[in-house]
Short mmCIF file of C-alpha atoms in Angstrom, two decimals:
data_model
loop_
_atom_site.label_atom_id
_atom_site.label_comp_id
_atom_site.label_asym_id
_atom_site.label_seq_id
_atom_site.Cartn_x
_atom_site.Cartn_y
_atom_site.Cartn_z
CA THR A 1 -35.15 -14.91 -11.89
CA LYS A 2 -35.88 -17.13 -8.94
CA THR A 3 -33.63 -19.88 -10.29
CA ASN A 4 -30.68 -17.51 -10.63
CA PHE A 5 -31.20 -16.22 -7.09
CA LYS A 6 -31.23 -19.80 -5.76
CA ARG A 7 -27.98 -20.41 -7.59
CA LEU A 8 -26.53 -17.21 -6.09
CA ARG A 9 -27.43 -18.41 -2.60
CA LYS A 10 -25.99 -21.88 -3.27
CA ILE A 11 -22.68 -20.53 -4.57
CA GLU A 12 -22.52 -17.91 -1.81
CA TRP A 13 -23.01 -20.64 0.79
CA ARG A 14 -20.20 -22.68 -0.79
CA ILE A 15 -17.84 -19.69 -0.67
CA ILE A 16 -18.68 -19.02 2.98
CA LEU A 17 -18.19 -22.70 3.84
CA LEU A 18 -14.85 -22.77 2.01
CA TYR A 19 -13.69 -19.67 3.89
CA ALA A 20 -14.88 -21.06 7.25
CA VAL A 21 -13.12 -24.39 6.75
CA TRP A 22 -9.82 -22.78 5.75
CA SER A 23 -10.09 -20.23 8.57
CA PHE A 24 -10.50 -23.12 10.99
CA ILE A 25 -7.47 -24.88 9.52
CA TYR A 26 -5.38 -21.70 9.79
CA LEU A 27 -6.51 -21.24 13.39
CA PHE A 28 -3.89 -23.83 14.37
CA ILE A 29 -1.15 -21.86 12.59
CA ALA A 30 -2.25 -18.32 13.40
CA LEU A 31 -2.81 -18.60 17.15
CA PRO A 32 0.70 -19.73 18.12
CA VAL A 33 2.45 -17.54 15.53
CA ASN A 34 0.40 -14.32 15.30
CA TYR A 35 -1.66 -14.19 18.50
CA GLY A 36 0.79 -15.40 21.14
CA GLY A 37 -0.71 -18.77 21.99
CA TRP A 38 -3.91 -20.51 22.91
CA SER A 39 -6.27 -18.57 25.15
CA ILE A 40 -9.96 -17.72 25.06
CA LYS A 41 -9.13 -14.07 24.30
CA ASN A 42 -6.81 -14.99 21.41
CA ILE A 43 -9.37 -17.40 19.94
CA ALA A 44 -12.06 -14.72 20.19
CA ASP A 45 -9.71 -12.17 18.56
CA TYR A 46 -9.00 -14.61 15.74
CA PHE A 47 -12.70 -15.20 15.04
CA ILE A 48 -13.51 -11.48 15.23
CA THR A 49 -10.67 -10.78 12.79
CA SER A 50 -12.01 -13.58 10.57
CA VAL A 51 -15.36 -11.83 10.32
CA VAL A 52 -14.27 -8.18 10.22
CA ARG A 53 -11.14 -8.46 8.05
CA CYS A 54 -9.71 -11.80 7.01
CA SER A 55 -8.50 -14.75 9.05
CA TYR A 56 -5.22 -15.28 7.22
CA TYR A 57 -3.60 -12.95 4.71
CA HIS A 58 -3.64 -15.20 1.67
CA LEU A 59 -7.34 -16.01 2.08
CA TRP A 60 -8.11 -12.41 1.03
CA TYR A 61 -9.64 -13.45 -2.28
CA VAL A 62 -11.99 -16.05 -0.79
CA TYR A 63 -13.04 -13.53 1.87
CA ALA A 64 -13.57 -10.84 -0.78
CA LEU A 65 -15.63 -13.27 -2.88
CA VAL A 66 -18.16 -13.54 -0.06
CA PHE A 67 -19.02 -9.87 -0.63
CA ALA A 68 -18.07 -9.32 -4.27
CA TYR A 69 -20.08 -12.20 -5.72
CA PRO A 70 -23.53 -10.82 -4.73
CA ILE A 71 -22.47 -7.29 -5.75
CA LEU A 72 -21.43 -8.46 -9.21
CA TYR A 73 -24.58 -10.59 -9.47
CA PHE A 74 -26.83 -7.58 -8.91
CA LEU A 75 -24.71 -5.31 -11.12
CA MET A 76 -24.89 -7.82 -13.98
CA ARG A 77 -28.60 -8.31 -13.43
CA TYR A 78 -29.64 -4.64 -13.48
CA LEU A 79 -27.00 -2.94 -15.65
CA ASN A 80 -25.71 -3.30 -19.17
CA PRO A 81 -22.62 -5.60 -19.24
CA LYS A 82 -20.56 -2.83 -20.87
CA VAL A 83 -21.47 -0.45 -18.05
CA VAL A 84 -20.52 -3.08 -15.48
CA GLY A 85 -17.22 -3.56 -17.30
CA MET A 86 -16.50 0.17 -17.20
CA ILE A 87 -17.37 0.29 -13.49
CA CYS A 88 -15.07 -2.65 -12.73
CA ILE A 89 -12.22 -1.26 -14.83
CA SER A 90 -12.64 2.11 -13.09
CA PHE A 91 -12.50 0.40 -9.69
CA TYR A 92 -9.35 -1.46 -10.73
CA ILE A 93 -7.61 1.71 -11.96
CA ALA A 94 -8.62 3.56 -8.79
CA GLY A 95 -7.31 0.66 -6.70
CA VAL A 96 -3.97 0.63 -8.49
CA PHE A 97 -3.68 4.39 -8.03
CA PHE A 98 -4.64 4.44 -4.34
CA ASN A 99 -2.65 1.32 -3.41
CA SER A 100 0.49 2.12 -5.40
CA TYR A 101 0.68 5.90 -5.53
CA SER A 102 -0.94 7.02 -2.28
CA TYR A 103 2.28 8.81 -1.31
CA ILE A 104 1.65 11.30 -4.15
CA LEU A 105 -1.72 12.30 -2.68
CA PRO A 106 -1.91 15.15 -0.16
CA PHE A 107 -3.70 12.79 2.25
CA ASP A 108 -3.16 9.13 3.10
CA GLY A 109 -5.23 7.74 0.23
CA LEU A 110 -8.56 6.22 1.09
CA THR A 111 -7.31 4.57 4.27
CA VAL A 112 -7.95 7.66 6.39
CA LEU A 113 -11.36 8.21 4.81
CA PHE A 114 -12.54 4.67 5.57
CA GLU A 115 -11.18 4.76 9.12
CA LYS A 116 -12.98 8.06 9.80
CA ILE A 117 -16.25 6.66 8.45
CA SER A 118 -16.16 3.30 10.22
CA GLY A 119 -13.91 3.87 13.22
CA ILE A 120 -11.94 0.73 12.32
CA SER A 121 -9.59 -0.06 9.49
CA VAL A 122 -11.93 -1.54 6.89
CA TYR A 123 -9.97 -0.10 3.98
CA TYR A 124 -8.30 -3.41 3.17
CA LEU A 125 -11.65 -5.20 3.15
CA VAL A 126 -13.20 -2.57 0.86
CA SER A 127 -10.04 -2.48 -1.23
CA ASN A 128 -10.02 -6.25 -1.70
CA ILE A 129 -13.70 -6.33 -2.64
CA PHE A 130 -13.98 -3.37 -4.99
CA PHE A 131 -10.44 -2.80 -6.27
CA ARG A 132 -9.37 -6.42 -6.69
CA ALA A 133 -12.05 -9.14 -6.51
CA LEU A 134 -14.83 -7.37 -8.41
CA PRO A 135 -12.65 -6.48 -11.43
CA LEU A 136 -11.06 -9.94 -11.50
CA MET A 137 -14.45 -11.65 -11.34
CA TRP A 138 -15.79 -9.44 -14.13
CA LEU A 139 -12.70 -10.23 -16.20
CA GLY A 140 -13.37 -13.94 -15.72
CA ILE A 141 -16.97 -13.52 -16.86
CA TYR A 142 -15.87 -11.45 -19.85
CA VAL A 143 -13.24 -13.97 -20.95
CA ALA A 144 -15.64 -16.90 -20.47
CA SER A 145 -18.34 -15.20 -22.56
CA HIS A 146 -15.95 -14.20 -25.38
CA ARG A 147 -14.21 -17.50 -26.08
CA LYS A 148 -12.27 -16.37 -29.09
CA LYS A 149 -8.72 -17.27 -29.94
CA PRO A 150 -6.55 -14.32 -28.89
CA ASN A 151 -4.85 -12.29 -31.59
CA LYS A 152 -1.11 -12.94 -31.16
CA LEU A 153 -0.11 -9.53 -32.50
CA LEU A 154 -2.41 -7.73 -30.04
CA CYS A 155 -1.08 -9.88 -27.19
CA LEU A 156 2.49 -9.04 -28.17
CA ILE A 157 1.67 -5.31 -28.39
CA GLY A 158 -0.04 -5.50 -24.98
CA VAL A 159 2.96 -7.19 -23.39
CA VAL A 160 5.40 -4.68 -24.91
CA VAL A 161 3.27 -1.68 -23.83
CA CYS A 162 2.83 -3.04 -20.29
CA PHE A 163 6.53 -3.82 -19.99
CA GLY A 164 7.35 -0.31 -21.24
CA LEU A 165 5.03 1.23 -18.66
CA PHE A 166 6.55 -0.97 -15.96
CA CYS A 167 10.08 0.18 -16.91
CA ALA A 168 9.00 3.83 -17.08
CA GLU A 169 7.40 3.58 -13.66
CA ASN A 170 10.55 2.10 -12.15
CA ILE A 171 12.78 4.73 -13.72
CA LEU A 172 10.57 7.72 -12.89
CA LEU A 173 9.44 6.70 -9.43
#
């Protein structure tokens, strides 16, 4: 509806403003440390990096939200929530596989594919949006809409299974 779209624009603007303010704050840290000092070229490089990738490494989630929020909005609007959940879970599993086990693949994961398509390394941007932010945002929506008290036995089983998989991965790989 029109009201929801206005809310999308309002929240999107807030996310962009938050990212811009923190990018400006980190400008004073990044230029001397990562770019070699204050010059017009270094400032321009910083702002180009802020738009194309991310201004500072731990702002990845805020930067990914700028793109993931509208994507999830339209997915939730036009698709069944269960289908959106399966899409997000699939993205997350694919992201774990390509980010953690790319050395098993006969090619360099998706990094090479994205660089050949775009000419620049946008893999980390795409990875942060689709493989990390989108699934985490969907998980937040799912948890917020199913406010039930968690079953302690299922939580314990989940922790034990995940810890077992973690140990197996470390032993085998």
